[in-house]
């Protein structure tokens, strides 16, 4: 079972020697130019465009779009709370899964690893539909829960469940290969010297994996904050109540409020850029 | 196989138990509900739903646009990975970091900005639209935005393999009289295939389920630019749960197939010592 997958993508250690420097100059210039053009047109220009559009009517207008709009402020709060709970849930899961999978051999280990990857290939819309089928008014558990006053759909729990689904593999997939490569030796030594299981976990394991854990948290948070497809199905588009930031972008877009939509989008883009900067910093730190 | 360290290291039951509980609660039970609802239909009912002209058109677009985007990603990703690994140039690290942006940028933002860039008055649109190239509210728009969301996968799978290639094989090829192009085709490319295919499979799998970005750029016109996930949402909004479940079950089966393909490719890669 390979440990490198979709969610553990990262640039490699830069090698000191770049063999391509021997290529003819015009080949190098051509290829570098082409690659820079691809990244510029595909990624850089769209990012610049977000901010240009957001500020197209001036800074005061931008500020009132972001800070002066009660529904947008509410959406910022919703996004932070939902992403916070989903990331916390996936951190606990990631720690448990990596402890079990990296330290022990058991039947079905390979299957378990594959199942952890499953949410990566499942459409967020299908995830949202699944929650509707479970917790909707006509769903499997919905009628009973609604009778008992528990509302999952169109409410915070549904948003958190949907977000946890789409970000499910991120932290586990970061920690499992890391803990496998570290091996159980240090934990075994701690236990044989009389440390309890929890002491070993907090004092040996956590310090060893802290950068990997932080890396996973960053990736997970970025994805959780930006989730659209699954939560869009869950909220049923009820105005002002359960909008997260990405849903707010869509609502303003539907209302043809383009500067408002881009203003909210610029907040999300800024978060994405910040998470990239932190991620790049951790990569340097870990290497 | 019995647990290797279970007698010495504590926490096996607790950690595995919690892992199974959380996996079931978040992933398996919900997906089981889609499966149960889908197979509760008779085969005829199921087939009638998924074979309507509208559904077929949506599946066809989802599949072909995802495949096209994945191939574009493979081609462009190979170029970018090559340049980032092999050449030194000003701004290399900046461009390298930018490659990951599609993973971090919310898909709704990607959709919004692509729609506005390729619209008739957008930065790209004002050049392209007069020449008959409609990059927004068209099938091309779907392909473009899927290329964006899947872009990091090929670059990030090919990059480490390219960086770890043994330079001696290339030097040997050169000493034996092969030119650069032949060396690339005969010596380098064969070693990149597994990584390239894995990246392609990852970006294809990602594109098949993509919703947030496409919903902004495609215009969602039935029979023309409507992808399968958009059709599912549409059925859900009209409370046609059976229809939505049947349509979703097809995508879910595709997800399992792609998961198996990706697993196979990664085993192939690790078997070759990458």
Coordinates of C-alpha atoms in Angstrom, one line a residue:
Chain A
X1 CA 0.0 0.0 0.0
X2 CA 1.5 3.3 -1.1
X3 CA 1.4 6.0 1.4
X4 CA 1.6 8.9 -1.0
X5 CA -1.8 9.9 -2.1
X6 CA -4.0 12.7 -3.2
X7 CA -4.0 14.5 0.1
X8 CA -0.3 14.3 0.8
X9 CA 0.7 16.4 -2.2
X10 CA 3.7 18.5 -1.7
X11 CA 6.7 19.8 -3.6
X12 CA 9.8 17.7 -3.3
X13 CA 13.1 18.7 -1.6
X14 CA 14.8 21.0 -4.1
X15 CA 17.9 19.2 -5.4
X16 CA 21.0 21.3 -5.5
X17 CA 22.0 20.2 -9.0
X18 CA 19.6 21.1 -11.8
X19 CA 20.5 18.7 -14.6
X20 CA 18.4 20.7 -17.1
X21 CA 20.9 23.6 -17.0
X22 CA 22.7 21.7 -19.7
X23 CA 19.8 22.1 -22.1
X24 CA 20.3 24.5 -24.9
X25 CA 19.4 28.1 -23.9
X26 CA 16.5 28.6 -26.3
X27 CA 14.9 25.3 -25.1
X28 CA 15.2 26.4 -21.6
X29 CA 13.8 29.9 -22.3
X30 CA 10.9 28.4 -24.4
X31 CA 9.9 25.9 -21.7
X32 CA 10.3 28.3 -18.8
X33 CA 8.2 30.9 -20.7
X34 CA 5.5 28.4 -21.5
X35 CA 5.3 27.1 -17.9
X36 CA 5.1 30.6 -16.5
X37 CA 2.4 31.5 -19.0
X38 CA 0.4 28.5 -18.0
X39 CA 0.6 29.3 -14.3
X40 CA 0.0 33.0 -14.9
X41 CA -3.1 32.5 -17.1
X42 CA -4.6 29.6 -15.1
X43 CA -3.9 30.7 -11.5
X44 CA -2.2 34.1 -11.1
X45 CA -4.6 36.2 -13.3
X46 CA -7.7 34.8 -11.6
X47 CA -6.3 35.7 -8.2
X48 CA -5.5 39.2 -9.3
X49 CA -8.9 39.5 -10.9
X50 CA -10.7 38.7 -7.6
X51 CA -9.1 41.6 -5.8
X52 CA -9.4 44.0 -8.8
X53 CA -13.2 43.3 -9.0
X54 CA -13.6 43.5 -5.3
X55 CA -12.0 46.9 -5.1
X56 CA -13.4 48.2 -8.4
X57 CA -15.7 50.6 -6.7
X58 CA -13.2 51.8 -4.2
X59 CA -12.1 50.9 -0.7
X60 CA -15.1 52.4 1.2
X61 CA -17.5 50.4 -0.9
X62 CA -15.4 47.3 -0.4
X63 CA -15.4 47.8 3.4
X64 CA -19.1 48.3 3.5
X65 CA -19.6 45.1 1.4
X66 CA -17.6 43.1 3.9
X67 CA -18.0 44.7 7.3
X68 CA -21.2 46.7 6.7
X69 CA -23.3 43.7 5.6
X70 CA -24.9 41.9 8.5
X71 CA -25.5 38.7 6.5
X72 CA -21.9 38.6 5.4
X73 CA -20.7 39.1 8.9
X74 CA -23.0 36.3 10.0
X75 CA -21.6 34.1 7.2
X76 CA -18.0 34.8 8.4
X77 CA -19.0 33.6 11.9
X78 CA -20.8 30.5 10.5
X79 CA -17.8 29.6 8.4
X80 CA -15.4 29.9 11.3
X81 CA -17.6 27.8 13.7
X82 CA -18.4 25.1 11.1
X83 CA -14.8 24.8 9.9
X84 CA -13.5 24.9 13.5
X85 CA -15.7 21.9 14.6
X86 CA -15.0 20.0 11.4
X87 CA -11.3 20.4 11.7
X88 CA -11.3 19.5 15.4
X89 CA -13.3 16.3 14.6
X90 CA -10.9 15.4 11.8
X91 CA -7.9 16.1 14.1
X92 CA -9.2 13.6 16.7
X93 CA -10.0 11.1 14.0
X94 CA -6.6 11.6 12.3
X95 CA -4.7 11.0 15.5
X96 CA -6.7 7.9 16.3
X97 CA -6.5 6.5 12.8
X98 CA -2.7 7.1 12.5
X99 CA -2.1 5.6 16.0
X100 CA -4.0 2.4 15.0
X101 CA -2.8 2.1 11.4
X102 CA 0.9 3.1 11.9
X103 CA 1.5 1.2 15.0
X104 CA -0.4 -2.0 14.6
X105 CA -1.0 -4.7 11.9
X106 CA -4.5 -6.0 11.7
X107 CA -6.8 -7.6 9.3
X108 CA -8.4 -5.1 6.9
X109 CA -5.8 -2.5 7.4
X110 CA -5.4 -1.9 3.6
X111 CA -9.1 -1.7 3.1
X112 CA -9.4 0.8 6.0
X113 CA -6.7 3.0 4.3
X114 CA -8.7 2.9 1.0
X115 CA -11.9 3.8 2.8
X116 CA -10.2 6.8 4.4
X117 CA -9.5 8.0 0.8
X118 CA -13.1 7.5 -0.3
X119 CA -14.4 11.0 0.4
X120 CA -11.7 12.4 -1.9
X121 CA -13.3 10.7 -5.0
X122 CA -17.0 11.2 -3.9
X123 CA -18.8 14.2 -5.2
X124 CA -19.6 16.7 -2.5
X125 CA -23.1 16.8 -3.9
X126 CA -23.5 13.1 -3.3
X127 CA -22.3 13.7 0.3
X128 CA -24.9 16.3 0.8
X129 CA -27.6 14.1 -0.7
X130 CA -26.6 11.3 1.7
X131 CA -27.2 13.6 4.7
X132 CA -30.6 14.6 3.2
X133 CA -31.5 10.9 2.8
X134 CA -30.6 10.3 6.5
X135 CA -31.8 13.4 8.2
X136 CA -34.4 15.0 5.9
X137 CA -38.1 15.1 6.8
X138 CA -38.5 11.9 4.6
X139 CA -35.2 10.4 5.5
X140 CA -34.2 7.3 7.5
X141 CA -33.6 9.0 10.8
X142 CA -35.1 12.4 10.0
X143 CA -38.7 12.0 11.2
X144 CA -37.7 10.5 14.6
X145 CA -35.1 13.2 15.2
X146 CA -37.4 16.0 14.2
X147 CA -40.1 14.7 16.5
X148 CA -37.6 14.9 19.3
X149 CA -36.6 18.4 18.4
X150 CA -33.2 17.6 16.9
X151 CA -32.6 19.5 13.6
X152 CA -29.6 18.4 11.6
X153 CA -30.4 19.7 8.1
X154 CA -30.7 23.5 7.6
X155 CA -28.8 23.9 10.8
X156 CA -25.3 23.8 12.2
X157 CA -24.9 20.0 12.8
X158 CA -25.7 19.3 9.1
X159 CA -23.1 21.9 8.0
X160 CA -20.5 20.4 10.3
X161 CA -21.3 16.8 9.2
X162 CA -21.1 17.8 5.5
X163 CA -17.8 19.7 6.0
X164 CA -16.3 16.8 8.0
X165 CA -17.1 14.4 5.1
X166 CA -15.4 16.4 2.4
X167 CA -12.3 17.1 4.6
X168 CA -12.3 13.6 6.0
X169 CA -8.9 12.3 4.6
X170 CA -6.8 15.4 4.9
X171 CA -5.3 15.0 8.4
X172 CA -5.3 11.2 8.6
X173 CA -3.6 11.0 5.3
X174 CA -0.9 13.4 6.5
X175 CA -0.3 11.7 9.8
X176 CA -0.4 8.0 8.8
X177 CA 2.7 8.0 6.5
X178 CA 4.5 10.3 9.0
X179 CA 3.9 8.0 11.9
X180 CA 4.8 5.0 9.8
X181 CA 8.1 6.5 8.9
X182 CA 8.9 7.5 12.5
X183 CA 8.2 4.0 13.7
X184 CA 7.0 2.9 17.1
X185 CA 10.5 2.8 18.7
X186 CA 10.2 6.0 20.8
X187 CA 6.7 5.1 22.0
X188 CA 7.9 1.6 22.9
X189 CA 10.8 3.0 24.9
X190 CA 8.6 5.4 26.8
X191 CA 6.1 2.7 27.7
X192 CA 8.9 0.3 28.8
X193 CA 10.2 3.0 31.0
X194 CA 6.9 3.2 32.7
X195 CA 5.0 6.0 31.0
X196 CA 1.3 5.5 30.6
X197 CA -0.4 5.3 27.2
X198 CA -1.7 8.9 27.4
X199 CA 1.7 10.2 28.7
X200 CA 3.4 8.5 25.8
X201 CA 0.9 10.0 23.4
X202 CA 1.1 13.6 24.7
X203 CA 4.8 13.7 25.5
X204 CA 6.3 11.6 22.8
X205 CA 4.0 11.2 19.8
X206 CA 2.5 14.7 19.6
X207 CA 5.9 16.6 19.7
X208 CA 7.2 14.2 17.0
X209 CA 4.3 14.8 14.7
X210 CA 3.6 18.4 15.4
X211 CA 4.6 19.9 12.1
X212 CA 2.8 17.2 10.1
X213 CA -0.3 17.7 12.2
X214 CA -0.1 21.5 11.7
X215 CA 0.3 20.9 7.9
X216 CA -2.7 18.7 7.9
X217 CA -4.7 21.2 9.9
X218 CA -3.9 23.9 7.4
X219 CA -4.9 21.9 4.3
X220 CA -8.1 20.7 6.2
X221 CA -9.0 24.2 7.2
X222 CA -8.5 25.7 3.7
X223 CA -10.8 23.0 2.3
X224 CA -13.4 23.3 5.1
X225 CA -13.7 27.0 4.8
X226 CA -14.2 26.8 1.1
X227 CA -16.6 23.9 0.9
X228 CA -19.6 24.7 -1.3
X229 CA -21.2 21.7 -3.0
X230 CA -22.1 19.6 0.1
X231 CA -23.2 22.5 2.3
X232 CA -25.2 24.0 -0.6
X233 CA -27.4 20.9 -0.6
X234 CA -27.7 20.8 3.2
X235 CA -28.8 24.4 3.7
X236 CA -31.5 24.2 1.1
X237 CA -30.7 27.9 0.4
X238 CA -32.6 29.4 3.2
X239 CA -31.7 33.1 3.3
X240 CA -29.5 34.6 5.9
X241 CA -29.7 31.7 8.4
X242 CA -27.2 29.1 7.5
X243 CA -25.1 30.7 4.8
X244 CA -21.4 30.1 5.0
X245 CA -19.0 32.4 3.1
X246 CA -18.9 30.4 -0.2
X247 CA -22.7 30.2 -0.1
X248 CA -22.8 34.0 0.4
X249 CA -20.6 34.4 -2.7
X250 CA -23.2 32.5 -4.7
X251 CA -26.2 34.3 -3.2
X252 CA -24.7 37.7 -4.0
X253 CA -23.8 36.4 -7.5
X254 CA -27.4 35.3 -8.0
X255 CA -28.6 38.7 -6.9
X256 CA -26.3 40.3 -9.5
X257 CA -24.4 42.1 -6.8
X258 CA -21.1 41.5 -8.4
X259 CA -19.0 43.8 -6.3
X260 CA -20.5 42.3 -3.2
X261 CA -19.9 38.8 -4.4
X262 CA -16.3 39.6 -5.3
X263 CA -15.7 41.3 -2.0
X264 CA -16.7 38.1 -0.1
X265 CA -14.7 36.1 -2.6
X266 CA -11.7 38.2 -1.9
X267 CA -11.9 37.4 1.8
X268 CA -11.9 33.7 0.9
X269 CA -9.0 34.2 -1.5
X270 CA -7.0 36.0 1.1
X271 CA -7.6 33.1 3.5
X272 CA -6.4 30.7 0.7
X273 CA -3.3 32.7 0.1
X274 CA -2.5 32.9 3.8
X275 CA -2.9 29.1 4.2
X276 CA -0.5 28.7 1.2
X277 CA 2.1 30.9 2.8
X278 CA 1.9 29.0 6.2
X279 CA 2.0 25.7 4.3
X280 CA 5.1 26.7 2.4
X281 CA 6.7 27.9 5.7
X282 CA 6.0 24.5 7.3
X283 CA 7.4 22.7 4.3
X284 CA 10.7 24.5 4.8
X285 CA 10.6 23.9 8.5
X286 CA 10.0 20.2 8.2
X287 CA 12.7 19.6 5.6
Chain B
X1 CA -2.5 -11.1 11.4
X2 CA -2.5 -10.5 15.1
X3 CA -1.5 -7.0 16.4
X4 CA 2.3 -6.7 16.4
X5 CA 2.8 -4.2 19.1
X6 CA -0.6 -4.6 20.9
X7 CA 0.9 -6.4 23.9
X8 CA 3.4 -3.6 24.6
X9 CA 1.9 -0.5 23.1
X10 CA -1.5 0.5 24.5
X11 CA -4.4 2.1 22.8
X12 CA -5.1 -0.3 19.9
X13 CA -8.7 -1.0 20.8
X14 CA -9.5 2.6 21.6
X15 CA -7.8 4.1 18.5
X16 CA -9.2 1.5 16.1
X17 CA -12.6 1.5 17.7
X18 CA -12.8 5.3 17.4
X19 CA -11.5 5.2 13.8
X20 CA -14.2 2.7 12.8
X21 CA -16.9 4.6 14.7
X22 CA -16.0 8.0 13.1
X23 CA -15.6 6.4 9.6
X24 CA -19.0 4.8 9.9
X25 CA -20.7 7.9 11.2
X26 CA -19.3 10.4 8.7
X27 CA -18.7 8.3 5.6
X28 CA -20.1 4.8 5.5
X29 CA -23.6 5.2 6.9
X30 CA -24.4 8.3 4.8
X31 CA -23.1 6.7 1.6
X32 CA -24.9 3.5 2.6
X33 CA -28.1 5.5 2.7
X34 CA -27.5 6.7 -0.9
X35 CA -26.9 3.0 -1.9
X36 CA -29.9 1.7 0.0
X37 CA -32.2 4.4 -1.5
X38 CA -30.8 3.7 -5.0
X39 CA -31.1 0.0 -4.9
X40 CA -34.6 0.1 -3.4
X41 CA -35.8 1.1 -6.9
X42 CA -36.5 -1.7 -9.3
X43 CA -34.0 -2.1 -12.2
X44 CA -36.6 -0.7 -14.6
X45 CA -37.2 2.3 -12.5
X46 CA -33.5 2.9 -12.0
X47 CA -32.8 2.6 -15.7
X48 CA -35.6 4.9 -16.7
X49 CA -34.2 7.6 -14.4
X50 CA -30.6 7.4 -15.4
X51 CA -31.2 6.9 -19.1
X52 CA -33.4 9.9 -19.7
X53 CA -31.9 12.1 -22.5
X54 CA -31.3 14.9 -19.9
X55 CA -29.4 12.5 -17.6
X56 CA -27.4 10.9 -20.4
X57 CA -26.4 14.4 -21.7
X58 CA -25.3 15.4 -18.2
X59 CA -23.3 12.2 -17.7
X60 CA -21.7 12.5 -21.1
X61 CA -20.6 16.1 -20.4
X62 CA -19.4 15.3 -16.9
X63 CA -17.3 12.4 -18.2
X64 CA -15.9 14.0 -21.4
X65 CA -15.2 17.4 -19.8
X66 CA -13.4 15.7 -16.8
X67 CA -11.4 13.5 -19.1
X68 CA -10.4 16.4 -21.4
X69 CA -9.5 18.5 -18.3
X70 CA -7.4 15.7 -16.9
X71 CA -5.5 15.3 -20.1
X72 CA -4.9 19.0 -20.3
X73 CA -3.7 18.9 -16.7
X74 CA -1.3 16.0 -17.6
X75 CA 0.2 17.9 -20.5
X76 CA 0.5 21.3 -18.8
X77 CA 1.4 19.6 -15.5
X78 CA 4.3 17.7 -17.0
X79 CA 5.6 20.9 -18.6
X80 CA 5.3 22.8 -15.3
X81 CA 6.8 20.0 -13.2
X82 CA 9.7 19.7 -15.7
X83 CA 10.5 23.4 -15.6
X84 CA 10.2 23.6 -11.8
X85 CA 12.5 20.7 -11.2
X86 CA 15.0 21.1 -14.0
X87 CA 15.6 24.8 -14.4
X88 CA 16.7 27.7 -12.2
X89 CA 15.0 31.0 -13.0
X90 CA 13.9 34.1 -11.1
X91 CA 10.5 33.6 -9.3
X92 CA 10.7 29.8 -9.4
X93 CA 9.7 29.4 -5.8
X94 CA 6.8 31.8 -6.2
X95 CA 5.5 29.9 -9.2
X96 CA 6.0 26.6 -7.4
X97 CA 3.9 27.8 -4.4
X98 CA 1.2 29.1 -6.8
X99 CA 0.7 25.6 -8.1
X100 CA -1.1 24.6 -4.9
X101 CA -3.5 27.5 -5.0
X102 CA -6.3 25.5 -6.7
X103 CA -6.3 23.2 -3.7
X104 CA -6.7 26.0 -1.2
X105 CA -9.0 28.4 -3.2
X106 CA -12.7 27.7 -2.6
X107 CA -14.2 26.2 -5.7
X108 CA -17.0 28.8 -5.7
X109 CA -14.4 31.6 -5.9
X110 CA -12.8 29.8 -8.8
X111 CA -16.1 29.5 -10.6
X112 CA -17.0 33.1 -10.0
X113 CA -13.7 34.5 -11.2
X114 CA -13.5 32.2 -14.3
X115 CA -17.0 33.2 -15.3
X116 CA -16.1 36.9 -15.1
X117 CA -12.7 36.5 -16.8
X118 CA -14.2 34.7 -19.8
X119 CA -17.4 36.7 -20.0
X120 CA -17.7 39.0 -23.1
X121 CA -16.4 42.0 -21.1
X122 CA -13.9 40.1 -19.0
X123 CA -10.1 40.3 -19.3
X124 CA -9.9 37.2 -21.5
X125 CA -13.4 37.3 -22.9
X126 CA -12.9 40.7 -24.7
X127 CA -10.1 39.1 -26.7
X128 CA -11.6 35.6 -27.1
X129 CA -15.4 36.2 -27.5
X130 CA -15.1 38.4 -30.7
X131 CA -13.1 35.5 -32.2
X132 CA -15.9 33.1 -31.4
X133 CA -14.4 31.5 -28.3
X134 CA -16.9 31.4 -25.5
X135 CA -15.1 30.6 -22.3
X136 CA -18.0 31.4 -20.0
X137 CA -21.5 29.7 -19.9
X138 CA -20.3 27.1 -22.3
X139 CA -18.8 23.6 -22.3
X140 CA -15.4 25.1 -22.8
X141 CA -15.9 27.0 -19.6
X142 CA -16.6 23.7 -17.8
X143 CA -13.3 22.2 -19.2
X144 CA -11.4 25.3 -18.3
X145 CA -12.5 25.5 -14.6
X146 CA -12.0 21.7 -14.2
X147 CA -8.5 22.1 -15.6
X148 CA -7.9 24.7 -12.9
X149 CA -9.2 22.6 -10.0
X150 CA -7.3 19.5 -11.1
X151 CA -4.0 21.3 -12.0
X152 CA -1.9 20.6 -8.8
X153 CA -2.4 16.8 -8.9
X154 CA -0.2 16.0 -12.0
X155 CA 2.5 18.6 -11.0
X156 CA 2.7 17.3 -7.5
X157 CA 2.9 13.6 -8.4
X158 CA 5.4 14.0 -11.3
X159 CA 7.7 16.5 -9.5
X160 CA 9.2 14.2 -6.9
X161 CA 9.7 11.4 -9.4
X162 CA 11.4 13.8 -11.8
X163 CA 13.6 15.1 -9.0
X164 CA 14.7 11.7 -8.0
X165 CA 15.7 10.4 -11.5
X166 CA 19.2 9.1 -11.7
X167 CA 21.2 11.6 -13.9
X168 CA 23.6 8.8 -14.9
X169 CA 21.0 7.1 -17.2
X170 CA 20.6 10.4 -19.1
X171 CA 24.4 10.8 -19.3
X172 CA 24.7 7.3 -20.6
X173 CA 22.1 7.9 -23.2
X174 CA 23.9 11.1 -24.3
X175 CA 27.3 9.3 -24.4
X176 CA 25.7 6.6 -26.6
X177 CA 24.7 9.4 -29.0
X178 CA 21.0 10.0 -28.2
X179 CA 20.0 13.6 -28.6
X180 CA 18.0 15.4 -25.8
X181 CA 14.6 14.7 -27.4
X182 CA 15.3 11.0 -27.8
X183 CA 16.7 10.8 -24.2
X184 CA 13.4 12.4 -23.0
X185 CA 11.2 10.0 -25.0
X186 CA 13.2 6.8 -24.4
X187 CA 14.8 7.3 -21.0
X188 CA 12.9 9.9 -19.0
X189 CA 9.3 9.6 -20.1
X190 CA 9.1 5.8 -19.4
X191 CA 10.1 6.4 -15.8
X192 CA 7.4 9.1 -15.4
X193 CA 4.4 7.2 -16.8
X194 CA 3.2 5.8 -13.4
X195 CA 3.3 9.2 -11.7
X196 CA 1.8 10.9 -14.8
X197 CA -1.1 8.4 -14.9
X198 CA -1.6 8.7 -11.1
X199 CA -1.9 12.4 -11.4
X200 CA -4.2 12.1 -14.4
X201 CA -6.4 9.7 -12.4
X202 CA -6.5 12.0 -9.4
X203 CA -7.5 15.1 -11.4
X204 CA -10.1 13.1 -13.4
X205 CA -11.6 11.7 -10.1
X206 CA -11.6 15.2 -8.7
X207 CA -13.3 16.6 -11.8
X208 CA -16.0 14.0 -11.9
X209 CA -17.5 15.2 -8.7
X210 CA -16.8 18.9 -9.0
X211 CA -19.8 21.1 -8.4
X212 CA -19.0 24.5 -6.8
X213 CA -16.9 25.9 -9.6
X214 CA -18.8 24.5 -12.6
X215 CA -22.1 25.8 -11.3
X216 CA -20.9 29.4 -11.8
X217 CA -19.3 29.0 -15.3
X218 CA -21.5 26.6 -17.1
X219 CA -24.8 28.4 -17.1
X220 CA -26.4 25.1 -16.3
X221 CA -28.4 24.8 -19.5
X222 CA -30.2 21.4 -19.8
X223 CA -28.8 19.1 -22.5
X224 CA -25.9 21.6 -23.1
X225 CA -23.9 22.6 -20.1
X226 CA -25.5 20.8 -17.3
X227 CA -23.2 18.4 -15.5
X228 CA -24.4 15.4 -13.4
X229 CA -23.9 16.9 -9.9
X230 CA -26.0 20.0 -11.0
X231 CA -28.8 17.7 -12.2
X232 CA -28.7 15.8 -8.8
X233 CA -29.1 19.1 -7.0
X234 CA -31.9 20.1 -9.3
X235 CA -33.8 16.9 -8.6
X236 CA -33.2 17.4 -4.8
X237 CA -34.7 20.9 -5.0
X238 CA -37.8 19.5 -6.6
X239 CA -37.9 16.8 -3.8
X240 CA -37.4 14.0 -6.3
X241 CA -35.3 11.9 -3.9
X242 CA -35.6 8.6 -5.8
X243 CA -34.4 10.3 -9.0
X244 CA -31.6 12.1 -7.1
X245 CA -30.4 8.9 -5.4
X246 CA -30.4 6.9 -8.6
X247 CA -28.4 9.6 -10.4
X248 CA -26.0 9.8 -7.4
X249 CA -25.6 6.0 -7.3
X250 CA -24.0 6.1 -10.8
X251 CA -21.5 8.7 -9.6
X252 CA -20.9 6.8 -6.4
X253 CA -20.0 3.7 -8.4
X254 CA -17.7 5.8 -10.6
X255 CA -16.0 7.0 -7.4
X256 CA -15.3 3.5 -6.2
X257 CA -13.9 2.6 -9.6
X258 CA -11.6 5.6 -9.6
X259 CA -10.5 4.8 -6.0
X260 CA -9.6 1.3 -7.2
X261 CA -7.7 2.7 -10.2
X262 CA -5.8 5.2 -8.1
X263 CA -4.9 2.4 -5.6
X264 CA -3.8 0.2 -8.4
X265 CA -1.6 2.9 -9.9
X266 CA 0.0 3.7 -6.6
X267 CA 0.8 0.1 -5.9
X268 CA 2.3 -0.1 -9.4
X269 CA 4.4 3.0 -8.6
X270 CA 5.7 1.7 -5.3
X271 CA 6.4 -1.6 -7.0
X272 CA 8.7 0.2 -9.4
X273 CA 10.5 1.7 -6.5
X274 CA 9.4 5.3 -6.7

